mmCIF file of C-alpha atoms in Angstrom:
data_model
loop_
_atom_site.group_PDB
_atom_site.id
_atom_site.type_symbol
_atom_site.label_atom_id
_atom_site.label_comp_id
_atom_site.label_asym_id
_atom_site.label_seq_id
_atom_site.Cartn_x
_atom_site.Cartn_y
_atom_site.Cartn_z
ATOM 1 C CA UNK A 1451 102.876 -89.896 151.040
ATOM 2 C CA UNK A 1452 102.515 -93.490 152.281
ATOM 3 C CA UNK A 1453 99.554 -94.051 149.985
ATOM 4 C CA UNK A 1454 101.616 -93.037 146.955
ATOM 5 C CA UNK A 1455 104.471 -95.362 147.981
ATOM 6 C CA UNK A 1456 102.056 -98.226 148.530
ATOM 7 C CA UNK A 1457 100.430 -97.686 145.131
ATOM 8 C CA UNK A 1458 103.852 -97.562 143.482
ATOM 9 C CA UNK A 1459 104.921 -100.784 145.198
ATOM 10 C CA UNK A 1460 101.636 -102.443 144.281
ATOM 11 C CA UNK A 1461 102.059 -101.495 140.603
ATOM 12 C CA UNK A 1462 105.639 -102.784 140.594
ATOM 13 C CA UNK A 1463 104.579 -106.131 142.082
ATOM 14 C CA UNK A 1464 101.698 -106.449 139.619
ATOM 15 C CA UNK A 1465 103.992 -105.772 136.654
ATOM 16 C CA UNK A 1466 106.486 -108.308 137.993
ATOM 17 C CA UNK A 1467 103.848 -111.028 138.228
ATOM 18 C CA UNK A 1468 102.435 -110.196 134.768
ATOM 19 C CA UNK A 1469 105.833 -110.562 133.148
ATOM 20 C CA UNK A 1470 106.741 -113.953 134.585
ATOM 21 C CA UNK A 1471 104.837 -117.150 133.903
ATOM 22 C CA UNK A 1472 102.291 -118.173 136.482
ATOM 23 C CA UNK A 1473 104.100 -121.386 137.407
ATOM 24 C CA UNK A 1474 107.190 -119.430 138.425
ATOM 25 C CA UNK A 1475 105.029 -117.169 140.576
ATOM 26 C CA UNK A 1476 103.490 -120.228 142.212
ATOM 27 C CA UNK A 1477 106.959 -121.680 142.848
ATOM 28 C CA UNK A 1478 108.064 -118.417 144.452
ATOM 29 C CA UNK A 1479 105.042 -118.453 146.750
ATOM 30 C CA UNK A 1480 105.754 -122.070 147.735
ATOM 31 C CA UNK A 1481 109.405 -121.196 148.379
ATOM 32 C CA UNK A 1482 108.475 -118.282 150.632
ATOM 33 C CA UNK A 1483 105.931 -120.404 152.532
ATOM 34 C CA UNK A 1484 108.403 -123.247 153.048
ATOM 35 C CA UNK A 1485 111.011 -120.801 154.346
ATOM 36 C CA UNK A 1486 108.537 -119.548 156.944
ATOM 37 C CA UNK A 1487 107.720 -123.118 158.026
ATOM 38 C CA UNK A 1488 111.428 -123.931 158.298
ATOM 39 C CA UNK A 1489 112.073 -120.878 160.452
ATOM 40 C CA UNK A 1490 109.124 -121.776 162.691
ATOM 41 C CA UNK A 1491 110.445 -125.326 163.150
ATOM 42 C CA UNK A 1492 113.935 -124.062 163.941
ATOM 43 C CA UNK A 1493 112.466 -121.673 166.498
ATOM 44 C CA UNK A 1494 110.522 -124.519 168.128
ATOM 45 C CA UNK A 1495 113.633 -126.709 168.165
ATOM 46 C CA UNK A 1496 115.620 -123.873 169.752
ATOM 47 C CA UNK A 1497 113.001 -123.573 172.509
ATOM 48 C CA UNK A 1498 113.121 -127.326 173.193
ATOM 49 C CA UNK A 1499 116.923 -127.293 173.356
ATOM 50 C CA UNK A 1500 116.904 -124.277 175.683
ATOM 51 C CA UNK A 1501 114.394 -125.969 177.991
ATOM 52 C CA UNK A 1502 116.487 -129.174 178.042
ATOM 53 C CA UNK A 1503 119.616 -127.150 178.883
ATOM 54 C CA UNK A 1504 117.794 -125.376 181.722
ATOM 55 C CA UNK A 1505 116.619 -128.724 183.126
ATOM 56 C CA UNK A 1506 120.156 -130.097 182.903
ATOM 57 C CA UNK A 1507 121.407 -127.128 184.925
ATOM 58 C CA UNK A 1508 118.699 -127.649 187.567
ATOM 59 C CA UNK A 1509 119.396 -131.379 187.888
ATOM 60 C CA UNK A 1510 123.157 -130.957 188.066
ATOM 61 C CA UNK A 1511 122.878 -128.153 190.632
ATOM 62 C CA UNK A 1512 120.546 -130.317 192.777
ATOM 63 C CA UNK A 1513 118.367 -127.309 193.385
ATOM 64 C CA UNK A 1514 114.782 -127.723 192.141
ATOM 65 C CA UNK A 1515 111.207 -128.447 193.206
ATOM 66 C CA UNK A 1516 108.917 -131.212 191.993
ATOM 67 C CA UNK A 1517 105.279 -130.054 192.063
ATOM 68 C CA UNK A 1518 102.855 -132.989 191.636
ATOM 69 C CA UNK A 1519 99.560 -132.504 189.841
ATOM 70 C CA UNK A 1520 98.187 -136.044 190.115
ATOM 71 C CA UNK A 1521 98.738 -139.079 192.311
ATOM 72 C CA UNK A 1522 98.206 -142.767 191.555
ATOM 73 C CA UNK A 1523 98.308 -145.299 194.409
ATOM 74 C CA UNK A 1524 99.457 -148.849 193.651
ATOM 75 C CA UNK A 1525 95.849 -150.004 194.000
ATOM 76 C CA UNK A 1526 93.284 -147.377 193.177
ATOM 77 C CA UNK A 1527 92.487 -144.655 190.746
ATOM 78 C CA UNK A 1528 94.373 -141.534 189.735
ATOM 79 C CA UNK A 1529 93.463 -138.427 191.689
ATOM 80 C CA UNK A 1530 94.106 -134.821 190.716
ATOM 81 C CA UNK A 1531 95.752 -132.787 193.449
ATOM 82 C CA UNK A 1532 94.237 -129.412 194.273
ATOM 83 C CA UNK A 1533 96.411 -128.406 197.200
ATOM 84 C CA UNK A 1534 100.011 -127.318 196.879
ATOM 85 C CA UNK A 1535 102.254 -130.304 197.539
ATOM 86 C CA UNK A 1536 105.942 -130.485 196.656
ATOM 87 C CA UNK A 1537 109.266 -132.221 196.936
ATOM 88 C CA UNK A 1538 112.089 -129.696 197.434
ATOM 89 C CA UNK A 1539 115.545 -130.923 196.516
ATOM 90 C CA UNK A 1540 118.778 -129.123 197.350
ATOM 91 C CA UNK A 1541 122.389 -130.281 197.647
ATOM 92 C CA UNK A 1542 122.204 -131.145 201.328
ATOM 93 C CA UNK A 1543 118.469 -131.392 202.147
ATOM 94 C CA UNK A 1544 115.360 -133.013 200.768
ATOM 95 C CA UNK A 1545 112.025 -131.779 202.108
ATOM 96 C CA UNK A 1546 108.943 -133.787 201.210
ATOM 97 C CA UNK A 1547 105.375 -132.574 201.566
ATOM 98 C CA UNK A 1548 103.376 -135.175 199.622
ATOM 99 C CA UNK A 1549 100.029 -136.852 200.274
ATOM 100 C CA UNK A 1550 99.611 -140.603 200.645
ATOM 101 C CA UNK A 1551 96.680 -142.690 199.426
ATOM 102 C CA UNK A 1552 96.979 -146.445 199.643
ATOM 103 C CA UNK A 1553 97.575 -149.348 201.950
ATOM 104 C CA UNK A 1554 99.800 -148.961 204.986
ATOM 105 C CA UNK A 1555 101.139 -152.159 206.561
ATOM 106 C CA UNK A 1556 101.565 -150.479 209.956
ATOM 107 C CA UNK A 1557 99.444 -147.605 211.187
ATOM 108 C CA UNK A 1558 101.211 -144.394 212.198
ATOM 109 C CA UNK A 1559 101.088 -143.501 215.891
ATOM 110 C CA UNK A 1560 100.552 -139.833 215.089
ATOM 111 C CA UNK A 1561 97.675 -139.205 212.635
ATOM 112 C CA UNK A 1562 99.589 -136.216 211.225
ATOM 113 C CA UNK A 1563 102.180 -138.661 209.849
ATOM 114 C CA UNK A 1564 99.668 -140.031 207.327
ATOM 115 C CA UNK A 1565 101.275 -138.256 204.368
ATOM 116 C CA UNK A 1566 104.860 -138.360 203.138
ATOM 117 C CA UNK A 1567 106.112 -135.337 205.066
ATOM 118 C CA UNK A 1568 109.704 -135.197 206.251
ATOM 119 C CA UNK A 1569 113.031 -133.415 205.899
ATOM 120 C CA UNK A 1570 116.184 -135.446 205.385
ATOM 121 C CA UNK A 1571 119.860 -134.598 205.233
ATOM 122 C CA UNK A 1572 121.115 -138.208 205.154
ATOM 123 C CA UNK A 1573 120.528 -139.506 201.625
ATOM 124 C CA UNK A 1574 122.251 -140.644 198.432
ATOM 125 C CA UNK A 1575 121.452 -138.828 195.171
ATOM 126 C CA UNK A 1576 122.149 -140.455 191.792
ATOM 127 C CA UNK A 1577 121.346 -138.619 188.550
ATOM 128 C CA UNK A 1578 121.844 -140.295 185.178
ATOM 129 C CA UNK A 1579 120.793 -139.152 181.695
ATOM 130 C CA UNK A 1580 117.720 -140.965 180.364
ATOM 131 C CA UNK A 1581 117.764 -143.159 177.257
ATOM 132 C CA UNK A 1582 115.583 -140.772 175.228
ATOM 133 C CA UNK A 1583 116.667 -137.529 176.860
ATOM 134 C CA UNK A 1584 115.721 -136.222 180.249
ATOM 135 C CA UNK A 1585 117.029 -137.572 183.547
ATOM 136 C CA UNK A 1586 116.537 -140.472 185.927
ATOM 137 C CA UNK A 1587 117.195 -139.565 189.556
ATOM 138 C CA UNK A 1588 117.320 -142.135 192.351
ATOM 139 C CA UNK A 1589 117.290 -140.898 195.943
ATOM 140 C CA UNK A 1590 117.941 -143.419 198.717
ATOM 141 C CA UNK A 1591 117.235 -142.369 202.298
ATOM 142 C CA UNK A 1592 119.215 -143.673 205.232
ATOM 143 C CA UNK A 1593 117.195 -142.213 208.112
ATOM 144 C CA UNK A 1594 113.558 -142.258 206.963
ATOM 145 C CA UNK A 1595 110.731 -144.675 207.648
ATOM 146 C CA UNK A 1596 108.169 -142.882 205.466
ATOM 147 C CA UNK A 1597 110.214 -143.286 202.290
ATOM 148 C CA UNK A 1598 112.999 -145.748 201.564
ATOM 149 C CA UNK A 1599 113.612 -144.649 197.975
ATOM 150 C CA UNK A 1600 112.355 -142.105 195.452
ATOM 151 C CA UNK A 1601 112.707 -142.557 191.690
ATOM 152 C CA UNK A 1602 112.219 -139.318 189.772
ATOM 153 C CA UNK A 1603 112.056 -139.466 185.967
ATOM 154 C CA UNK A 1604 112.372 -136.015 184.398
ATOM 155 C CA UNK A 1605 111.468 -135.470 180.743
ATOM 156 C CA UNK A 1606 112.916 -132.811 178.419
ATOM 157 C CA UNK A 1607 109.660 -130.828 178.444
ATOM 158 C CA UNK A 1608 109.798 -130.261 182.231
ATOM 159 C CA UNK A 1609 107.262 -132.941 183.157
ATOM 160 C CA UNK A 1610 108.268 -135.576 185.699
ATOM 161 C CA UNK A 1611 107.083 -138.811 187.314
ATOM 162 C CA UNK A 1612 107.946 -139.713 190.904
ATOM 163 C CA UNK A 1613 107.641 -143.176 192.471
ATOM 164 C CA UNK A 1614 107.975 -143.364 196.268
ATOM 165 C CA UNK A 1615 108.817 -146.733 197.826
ATOM 166 C CA UNK A 1616 108.498 -147.416 201.544
ATOM 167 C CA UNK A 1617 108.951 -150.345 203.912
ATOM 168 C CA UNK A 1618 105.636 -149.767 205.698
ATOM 169 C CA UNK A 1619 103.390 -148.745 202.785
ATOM 170 C CA UNK A 1620 102.546 -149.639 199.219
ATOM 171 C CA UNK A 1621 104.366 -147.668 196.524
ATOM 172 C CA UNK A 1622 102.729 -144.541 195.166
ATOM 173 C CA UNK A 1623 103.290 -142.552 191.961
ATOM 174 C CA UNK A 1624 103.041 -138.833 191.288
ATOM 175 C CA UNK A 1625 103.029 -136.890 188.007
ATOM 176 C CA UNK A 1626 103.865 -133.211 187.838
ATOM 177 C CA UNK A 1627 106.343 -130.528 186.845
ATOM 178 C CA UNK A 1628 109.917 -129.567 187.701
ATOM 179 C CA UNK A 1629 110.352 -125.931 188.740
ATOM 180 C CA UNK A 1630 113.398 -123.920 189.783
ATOM 181 C CA UNK A 1631 113.745 -123.502 193.504
#
């Protein structure tokens, strides 16, 4: 039964194309192709807008995790991170578990304090929309010696750059992704 319907449809299409000039057939094919491209672009744009809205919700709720994938000291080369490091941000607490490579102006007493690992509840959090989309977040700590300030730049695609400034160490930069907590 399906074979007969297919043959009938095929014959109808063939007769249609034989009756109209070839340039009209070509124009119809171009029209159909351009409609498909337009729908694909709209779908991609919808995905980008949905991702930007989700990031906006995360930033405004102050409940997300920054997961670095690479680190760049002020002096030195970029290194890819293989272990799981993160910066967890919530409304009342910031927990940092980040590595440190670079020059320290004073040596830590405890060798386990070599990284940027701390939990803070005394901080100021400023989030402003970026010039070309995304967000710029500045976090200033009042009770930390390992980090004085963190500048987190979040892009619409979910990527982010973090710069950590300290009184006792050179600045260090991280690149990674923003994830829901």
